Coordinates of C-alpha atoms in Angstrom, one line a residue:
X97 CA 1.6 -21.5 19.2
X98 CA 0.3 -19.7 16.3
X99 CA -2.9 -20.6 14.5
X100 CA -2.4 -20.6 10.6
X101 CA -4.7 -21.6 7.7
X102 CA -3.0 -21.4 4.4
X103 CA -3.5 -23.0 1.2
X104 CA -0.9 -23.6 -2.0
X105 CA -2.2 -21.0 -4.0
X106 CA -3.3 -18.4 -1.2
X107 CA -2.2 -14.7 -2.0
X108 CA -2.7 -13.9 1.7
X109 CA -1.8 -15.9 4.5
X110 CA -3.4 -15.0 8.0
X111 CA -1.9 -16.4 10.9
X112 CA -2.6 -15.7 14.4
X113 CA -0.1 -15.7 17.4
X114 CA -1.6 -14.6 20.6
X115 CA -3.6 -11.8 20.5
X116 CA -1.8 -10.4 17.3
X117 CA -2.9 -11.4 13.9
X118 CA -0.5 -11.4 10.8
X119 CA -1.5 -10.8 7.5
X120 CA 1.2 -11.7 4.8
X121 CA 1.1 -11.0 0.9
X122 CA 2.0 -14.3 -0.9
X123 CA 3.1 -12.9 -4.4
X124 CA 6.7 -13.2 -4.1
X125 CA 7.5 -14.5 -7.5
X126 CA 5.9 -10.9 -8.5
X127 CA 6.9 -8.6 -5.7
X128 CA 3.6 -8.8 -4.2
X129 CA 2.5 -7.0 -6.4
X130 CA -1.4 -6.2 -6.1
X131 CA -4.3 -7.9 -8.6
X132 CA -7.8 -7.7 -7.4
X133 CA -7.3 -11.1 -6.1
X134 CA -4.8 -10.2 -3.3
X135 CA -6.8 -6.7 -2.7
X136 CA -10.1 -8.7 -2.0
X137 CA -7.9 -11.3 0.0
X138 CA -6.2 -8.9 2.0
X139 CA -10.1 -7.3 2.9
X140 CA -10.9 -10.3 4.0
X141 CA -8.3 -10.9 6.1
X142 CA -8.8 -7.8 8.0
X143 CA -12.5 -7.7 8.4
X144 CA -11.2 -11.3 9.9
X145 CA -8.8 -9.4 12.4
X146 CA -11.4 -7.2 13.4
X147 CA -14.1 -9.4 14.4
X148 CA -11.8 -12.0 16.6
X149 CA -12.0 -10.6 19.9
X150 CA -9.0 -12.0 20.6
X151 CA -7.0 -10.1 18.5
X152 CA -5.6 -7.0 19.7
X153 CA -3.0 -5.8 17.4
X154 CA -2.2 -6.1 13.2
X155 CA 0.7 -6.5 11.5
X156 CA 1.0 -6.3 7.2
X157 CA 4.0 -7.8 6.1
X158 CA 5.3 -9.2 2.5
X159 CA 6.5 -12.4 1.8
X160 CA 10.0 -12.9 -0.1
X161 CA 12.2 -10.2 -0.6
X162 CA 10.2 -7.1 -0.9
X163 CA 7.0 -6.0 1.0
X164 CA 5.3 -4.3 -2.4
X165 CA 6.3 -3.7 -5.8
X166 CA 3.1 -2.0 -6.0
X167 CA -0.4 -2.7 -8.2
X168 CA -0.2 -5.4 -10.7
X169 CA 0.1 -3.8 -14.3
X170 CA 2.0 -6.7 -15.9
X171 CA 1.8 -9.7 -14.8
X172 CA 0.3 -13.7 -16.0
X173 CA -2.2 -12.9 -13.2
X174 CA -3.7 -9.3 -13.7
X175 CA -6.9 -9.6 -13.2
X176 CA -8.0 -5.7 -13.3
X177 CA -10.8 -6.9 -16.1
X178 CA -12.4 -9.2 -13.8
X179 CA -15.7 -8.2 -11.4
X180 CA -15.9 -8.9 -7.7
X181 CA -18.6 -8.1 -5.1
X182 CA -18.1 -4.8 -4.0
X183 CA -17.3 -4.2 -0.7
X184 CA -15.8 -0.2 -0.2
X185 CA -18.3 1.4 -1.6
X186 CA -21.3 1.9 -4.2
X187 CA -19.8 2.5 -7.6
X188 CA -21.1 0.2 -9.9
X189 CA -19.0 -2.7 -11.3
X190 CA -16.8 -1.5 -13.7
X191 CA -16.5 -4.6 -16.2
X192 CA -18.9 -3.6 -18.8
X193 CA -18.4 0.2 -18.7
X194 CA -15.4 2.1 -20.8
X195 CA -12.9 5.0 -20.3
X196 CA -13.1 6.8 -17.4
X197 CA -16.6 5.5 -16.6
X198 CA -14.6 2.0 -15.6
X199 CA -11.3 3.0 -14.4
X200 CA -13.0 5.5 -12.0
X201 CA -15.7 2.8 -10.5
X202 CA -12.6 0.1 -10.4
X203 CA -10.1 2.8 -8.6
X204 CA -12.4 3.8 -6.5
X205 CA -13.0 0.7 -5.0
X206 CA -9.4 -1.4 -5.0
X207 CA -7.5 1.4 -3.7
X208 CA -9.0 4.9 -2.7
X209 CA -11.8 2.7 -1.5
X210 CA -9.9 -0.1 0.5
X211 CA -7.0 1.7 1.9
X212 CA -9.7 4.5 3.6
X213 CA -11.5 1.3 5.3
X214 CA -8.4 -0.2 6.1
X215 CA -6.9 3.2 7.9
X216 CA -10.3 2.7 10.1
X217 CA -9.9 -0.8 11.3
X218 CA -10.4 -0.2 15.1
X219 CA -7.1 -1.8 16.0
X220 CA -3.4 -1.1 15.6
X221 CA -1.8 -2.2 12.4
X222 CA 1.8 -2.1 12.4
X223 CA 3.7 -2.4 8.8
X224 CA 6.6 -4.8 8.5
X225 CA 8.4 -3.4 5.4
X226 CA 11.4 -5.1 3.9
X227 CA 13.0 -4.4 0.1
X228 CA 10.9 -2.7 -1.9
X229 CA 8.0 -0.6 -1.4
X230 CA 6.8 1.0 -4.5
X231 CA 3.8 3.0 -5.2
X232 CA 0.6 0.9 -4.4
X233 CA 3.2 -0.4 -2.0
X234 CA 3.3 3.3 -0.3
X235 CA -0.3 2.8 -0.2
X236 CA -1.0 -0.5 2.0
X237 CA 2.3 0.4 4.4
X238 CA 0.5 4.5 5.0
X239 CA -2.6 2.5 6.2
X240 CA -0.6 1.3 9.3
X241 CA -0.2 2.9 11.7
X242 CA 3.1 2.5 12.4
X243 CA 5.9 1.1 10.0
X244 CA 8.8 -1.0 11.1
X245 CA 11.5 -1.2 8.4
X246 CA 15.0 -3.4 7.5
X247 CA 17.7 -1.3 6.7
X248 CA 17.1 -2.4 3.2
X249 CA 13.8 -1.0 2.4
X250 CA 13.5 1.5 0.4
X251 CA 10.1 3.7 -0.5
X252 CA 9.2 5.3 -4.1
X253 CA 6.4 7.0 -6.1
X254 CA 7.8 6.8 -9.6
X255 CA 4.2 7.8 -11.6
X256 CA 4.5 11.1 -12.3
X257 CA 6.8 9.1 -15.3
X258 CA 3.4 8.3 -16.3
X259 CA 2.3 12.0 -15.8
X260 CA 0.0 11.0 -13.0
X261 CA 0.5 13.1 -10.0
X262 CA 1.2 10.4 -7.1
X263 CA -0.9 7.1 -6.6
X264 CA -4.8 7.2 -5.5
X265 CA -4.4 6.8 -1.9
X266 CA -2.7 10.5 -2.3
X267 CA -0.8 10.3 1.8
X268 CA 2.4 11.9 0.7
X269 CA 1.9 15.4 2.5
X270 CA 0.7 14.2 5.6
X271 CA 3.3 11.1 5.3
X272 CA 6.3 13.7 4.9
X273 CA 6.7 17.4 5.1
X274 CA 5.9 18.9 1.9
X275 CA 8.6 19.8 0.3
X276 CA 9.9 16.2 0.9
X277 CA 6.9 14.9 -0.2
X278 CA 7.1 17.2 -3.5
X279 CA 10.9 16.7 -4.1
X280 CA 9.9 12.1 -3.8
X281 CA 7.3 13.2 -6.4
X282 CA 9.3 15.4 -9.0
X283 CA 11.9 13.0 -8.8
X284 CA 10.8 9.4 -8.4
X285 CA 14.2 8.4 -6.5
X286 CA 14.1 5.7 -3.8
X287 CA 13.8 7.3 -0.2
X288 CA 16.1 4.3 1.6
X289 CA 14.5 3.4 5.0
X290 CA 17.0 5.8 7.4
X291 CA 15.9 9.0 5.6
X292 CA 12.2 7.7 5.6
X293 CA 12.8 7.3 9.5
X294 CA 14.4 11.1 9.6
X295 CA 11.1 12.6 7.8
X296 CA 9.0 11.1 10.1
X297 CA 7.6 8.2 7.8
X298 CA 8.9 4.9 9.6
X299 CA 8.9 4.9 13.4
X300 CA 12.0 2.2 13.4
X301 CA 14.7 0.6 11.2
X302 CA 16.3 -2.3 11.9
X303 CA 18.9 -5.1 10.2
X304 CA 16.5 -7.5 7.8
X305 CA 17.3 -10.5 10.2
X306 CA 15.6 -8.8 13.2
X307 CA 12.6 -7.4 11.0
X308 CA 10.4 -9.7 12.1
X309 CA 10.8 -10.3 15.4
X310 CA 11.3 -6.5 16.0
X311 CA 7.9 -6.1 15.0
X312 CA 6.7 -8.6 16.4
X313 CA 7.7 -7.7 19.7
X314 CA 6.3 -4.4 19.2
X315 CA 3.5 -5.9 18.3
X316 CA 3.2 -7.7 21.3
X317 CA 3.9 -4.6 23.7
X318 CA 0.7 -2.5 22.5
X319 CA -1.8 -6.0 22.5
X320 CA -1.4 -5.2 26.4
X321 CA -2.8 -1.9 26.3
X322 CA -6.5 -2.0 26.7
X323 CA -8.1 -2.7 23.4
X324 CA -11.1 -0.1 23.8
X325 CA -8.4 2.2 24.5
X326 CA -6.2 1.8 21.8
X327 CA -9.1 1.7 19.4
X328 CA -10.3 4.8 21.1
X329 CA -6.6 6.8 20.5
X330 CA -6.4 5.3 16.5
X331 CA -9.4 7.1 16.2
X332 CA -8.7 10.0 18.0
X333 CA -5.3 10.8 16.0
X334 CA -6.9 9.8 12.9
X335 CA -9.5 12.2 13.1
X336 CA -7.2 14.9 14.1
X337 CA -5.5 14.3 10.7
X338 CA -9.0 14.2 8.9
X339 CA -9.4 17.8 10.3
X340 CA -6.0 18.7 9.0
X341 CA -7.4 18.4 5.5
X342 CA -6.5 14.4 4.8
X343 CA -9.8 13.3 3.9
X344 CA -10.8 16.2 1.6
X345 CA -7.3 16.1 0.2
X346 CA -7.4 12.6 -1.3
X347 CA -10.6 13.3 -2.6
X348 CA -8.8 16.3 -4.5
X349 CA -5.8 14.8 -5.9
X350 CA -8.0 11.2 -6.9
X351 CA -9.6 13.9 -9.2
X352 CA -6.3 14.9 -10.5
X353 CA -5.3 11.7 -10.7
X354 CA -8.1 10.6 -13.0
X355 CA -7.8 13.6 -15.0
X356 CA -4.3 12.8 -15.9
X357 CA -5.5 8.9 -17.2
X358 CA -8.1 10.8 -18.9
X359 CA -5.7 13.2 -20.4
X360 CA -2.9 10.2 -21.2
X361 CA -6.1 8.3 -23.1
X362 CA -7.0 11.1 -24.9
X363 CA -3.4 12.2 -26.3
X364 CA -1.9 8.7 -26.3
X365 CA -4.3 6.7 -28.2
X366 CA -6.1 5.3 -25.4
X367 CA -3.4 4.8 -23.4
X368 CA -4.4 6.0 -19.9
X369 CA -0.4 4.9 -18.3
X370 CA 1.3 7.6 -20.6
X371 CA 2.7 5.1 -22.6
X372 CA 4.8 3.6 -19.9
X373 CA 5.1 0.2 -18.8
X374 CA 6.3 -2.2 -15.9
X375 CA 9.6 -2.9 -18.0
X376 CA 9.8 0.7 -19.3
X377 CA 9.1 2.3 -16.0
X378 CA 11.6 -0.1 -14.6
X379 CA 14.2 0.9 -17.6
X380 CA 13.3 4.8 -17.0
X381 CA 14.3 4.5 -13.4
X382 CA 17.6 2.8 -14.2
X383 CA 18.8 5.5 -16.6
X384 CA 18.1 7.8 -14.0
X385 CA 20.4 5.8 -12.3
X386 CA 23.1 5.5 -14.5
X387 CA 23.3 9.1 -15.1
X388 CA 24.2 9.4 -11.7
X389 CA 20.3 10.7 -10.0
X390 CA 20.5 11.2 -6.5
X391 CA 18.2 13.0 -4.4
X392 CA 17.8 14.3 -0.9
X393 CA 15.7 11.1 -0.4
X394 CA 18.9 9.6 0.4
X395 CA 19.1 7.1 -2.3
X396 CA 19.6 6.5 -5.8
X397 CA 16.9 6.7 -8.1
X398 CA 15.7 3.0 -9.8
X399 CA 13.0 0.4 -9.5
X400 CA 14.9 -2.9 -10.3
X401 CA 13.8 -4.6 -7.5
X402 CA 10.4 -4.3 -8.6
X403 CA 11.3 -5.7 -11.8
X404 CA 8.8 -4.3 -13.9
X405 CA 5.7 -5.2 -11.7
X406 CA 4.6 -1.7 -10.3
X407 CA 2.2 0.4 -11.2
X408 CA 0.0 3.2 -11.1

């Protein structure tokens, strides 16, 4: 039997079923979409997976119809304004600074932060993606360290619209060859789940009915490996892509990557997103469609699953 605590109003819902713990976003109504509130839940939760003893193996998934429409820039419950305790690191709280003095604090915290303490937790995580999986989305499924996927998921980076190069947690080239990772860039088309699993991206894809009982079950087969073990080999492989230039890399592009807000605020009025929007990053992406955008990512270009709630 499975031991679940859960409220109403919870963003994250932790349940644990044997020896493996699952951590589910609870924003369907927007996509999952990240505020502060889910990203400090979602901490929580798996600082709470990596003190029971008796857990042995981590799965992420989404609940409703898509995993992660990505970090909340429009909706009721945006909360990007509001302080929390830090917890990833020492920047300073970001709430009464301005410009690139706040947004680099805040980014470094909530996502370049988070995700790089997440990657370390010293036990399997396994992604269960279904739907969409857009840009901050990208972001808490690279964490894992492996991703199951329905047939239906499909993975994007649309902010170079914004004239951002990629989100903060900057995986791509290590995620996917290169030129892959530069032609899902340029582009911002979907990547369906099939060519993610050709590139090397998601280790299996399966029909949305079995999703989660697929991962479960290969969730259940690693909990019997011995835990020192596996913590052991996560680390091991983790540090071999470290020394291939992953650590130092992020810290490069989250550079770039505040350099373009910078640039966006100072050309566009303040506006560090470019001038875009969820609705008019959503309405970009289906014009690409309609003119008929299609890229070697295997699907057609388009966000409207995320419905206007992704973001840089």
């Amino acid at each position: 039997m499975g031991e679940q605590e859960q409220t109403a109003d919870e963003v994250v819902r932790y349940e644990r079923r044997g020896p493996v713990a699952i951590v589910t976003m609870n924003r369907p109504r927007y996509r999952n979409a990240q505020n502060s509130r889910m990203t400090y839940a979602l901490d929580a939760a798996f600082y709470r997976a990596a003190e029971d003893g008796e857990v042995r193996v981590v799965v992420l998934a989404g609940e409703g119809e898509h995993f992660s429409a990505g970090h909340d820039i429009g909706t009721p419950e945006r909360d990007a304004h509001l302080p929390y305790e830090r917890r990833a690191g020492l920047w300073w709280d970001h709430t009464d600074k301005q410009g690139a003095d706040s947004r680099y604090a805040r980014e470094s915290e909530v996502y370049l932060g988070m995700c790089r303490r997440w990657r370390e937790l010293p036990k399997p995580v396994i992604a269960s993606v279904q739907g969409a999986c857009v840009a901050g989305g990208l972001m808490l499924a690279w964490i894992c360290d492996l991703i199951v996927a329905s047939e239906d998921a499909f993975f994007a980076d649309p902010v170079v619209r914004m004239g951002i190069p990629g989100v903060e947690y900057f995986a791509h080239p290590w995620a996917m060859p290169p030129r892959i990772a530069k032609e899902f860039l340029y582009t911002g088309d979907r990547m369906s789940a099939e060519r993610a699993y050709q590139v090397g991206m998601v280790n299996r894809v399966v029909p949305r009915a079995e999703l989660a009982d697929a991962t479960m079950e290969l969730a259940e087969r690693i909990a019997r490996m011995p835990r020192f073990g596996l913590a052991l080999t996560k680390r091991a492989v983790n540090q071999a892509e470290d020394l291939q230039g992953m650590h130092a890399g992020m810290d490069s592009v989250f550079g770039l990557h505040h350099l373009a807000h910078a640039h966006n605020a100072e050309t566009g009025g303040g506006d560090a997103l470019g001038g875009m929007d969820a609705r008019s990053m959503r309405d970009s992406a289906r014009a690409d469609t309609a003119s008929g955008g299609k890229g070697a990512s295997g699907g057609t270009a388009g966000a409207d699953a995320a419905d206007g709630k992704a973001g840089s």
